[in-house]
Coordinates of C-alpha atoms in Angstrom, one line a residue:
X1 CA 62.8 -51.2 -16.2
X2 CA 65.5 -49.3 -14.3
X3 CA 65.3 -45.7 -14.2
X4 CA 67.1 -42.8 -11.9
X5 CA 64.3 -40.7 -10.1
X6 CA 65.5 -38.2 -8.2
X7 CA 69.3 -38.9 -8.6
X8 CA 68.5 -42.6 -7.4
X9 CA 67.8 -45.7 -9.8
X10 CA 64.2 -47.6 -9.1
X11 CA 63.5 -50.8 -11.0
X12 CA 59.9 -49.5 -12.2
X13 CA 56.9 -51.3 -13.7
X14 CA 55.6 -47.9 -15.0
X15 CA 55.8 -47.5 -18.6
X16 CA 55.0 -43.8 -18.6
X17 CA 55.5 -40.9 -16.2
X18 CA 51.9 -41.2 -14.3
X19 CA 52.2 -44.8 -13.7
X20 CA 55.7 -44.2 -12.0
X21 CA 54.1 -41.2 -10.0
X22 CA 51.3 -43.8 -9.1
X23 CA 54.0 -46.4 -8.2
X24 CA 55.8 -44.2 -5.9
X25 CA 52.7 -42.4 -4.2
X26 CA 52.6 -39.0 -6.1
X27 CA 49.4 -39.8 -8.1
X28 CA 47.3 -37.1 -5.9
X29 CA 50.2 -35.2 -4.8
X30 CA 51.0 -31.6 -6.5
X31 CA 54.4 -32.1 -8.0
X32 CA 56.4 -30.7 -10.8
X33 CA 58.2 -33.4 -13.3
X34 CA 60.9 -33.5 -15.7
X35 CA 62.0 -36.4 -17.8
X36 CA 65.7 -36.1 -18.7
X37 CA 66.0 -32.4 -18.0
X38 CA 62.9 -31.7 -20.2
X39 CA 59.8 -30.1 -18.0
X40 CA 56.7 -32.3 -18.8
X41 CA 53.3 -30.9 -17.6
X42 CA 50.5 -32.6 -15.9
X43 CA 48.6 -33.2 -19.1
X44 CA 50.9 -34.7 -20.9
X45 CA 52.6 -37.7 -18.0
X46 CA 50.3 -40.2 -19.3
X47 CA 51.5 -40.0 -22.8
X48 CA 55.0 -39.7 -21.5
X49 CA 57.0 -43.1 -22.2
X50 CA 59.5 -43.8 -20.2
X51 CA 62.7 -46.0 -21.3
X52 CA 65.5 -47.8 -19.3
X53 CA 67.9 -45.2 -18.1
X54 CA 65.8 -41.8 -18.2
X55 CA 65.9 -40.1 -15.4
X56 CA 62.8 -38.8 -13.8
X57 CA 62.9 -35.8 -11.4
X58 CA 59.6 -34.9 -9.2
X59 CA 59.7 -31.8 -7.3
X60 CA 57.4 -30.8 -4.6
X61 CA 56.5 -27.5 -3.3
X62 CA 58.4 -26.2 -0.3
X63 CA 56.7 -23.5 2.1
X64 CA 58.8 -21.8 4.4
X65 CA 58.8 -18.9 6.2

């Protein structure tokens, strides 16, 4: 399936948020997500379901100084 993560589109096996984090290497990272605009928590990417065209936004902290 084709989605757009992070303003790009990915052709994705993942059928729900976690296995698209696992997919791109964010599986142990600590990262915010949001699935067309909508915040979805940590708990809750497994059950998730993703569909051709959502866009998927992961965040990652930023420390600066």
């Amino acid at each position: 399936m084709r989605i757009l993560v992070n303003g790009a589109w990915r052709e994705t096996t993942g059928a729900d948020v976690a296995a698209v984090l696992e997919e791109l290497g964010f599986a142990a990272s600590v990262v915010a997500t949001a699935v067309n605009g909508e915040f979805v928590a940590t708990g809750t990417r497994a059950a998730t379901r993703l569909a051709e065209g959502d866009r998927l936004e992961v965040l990652a902290p930023m420390q600066g100084g």
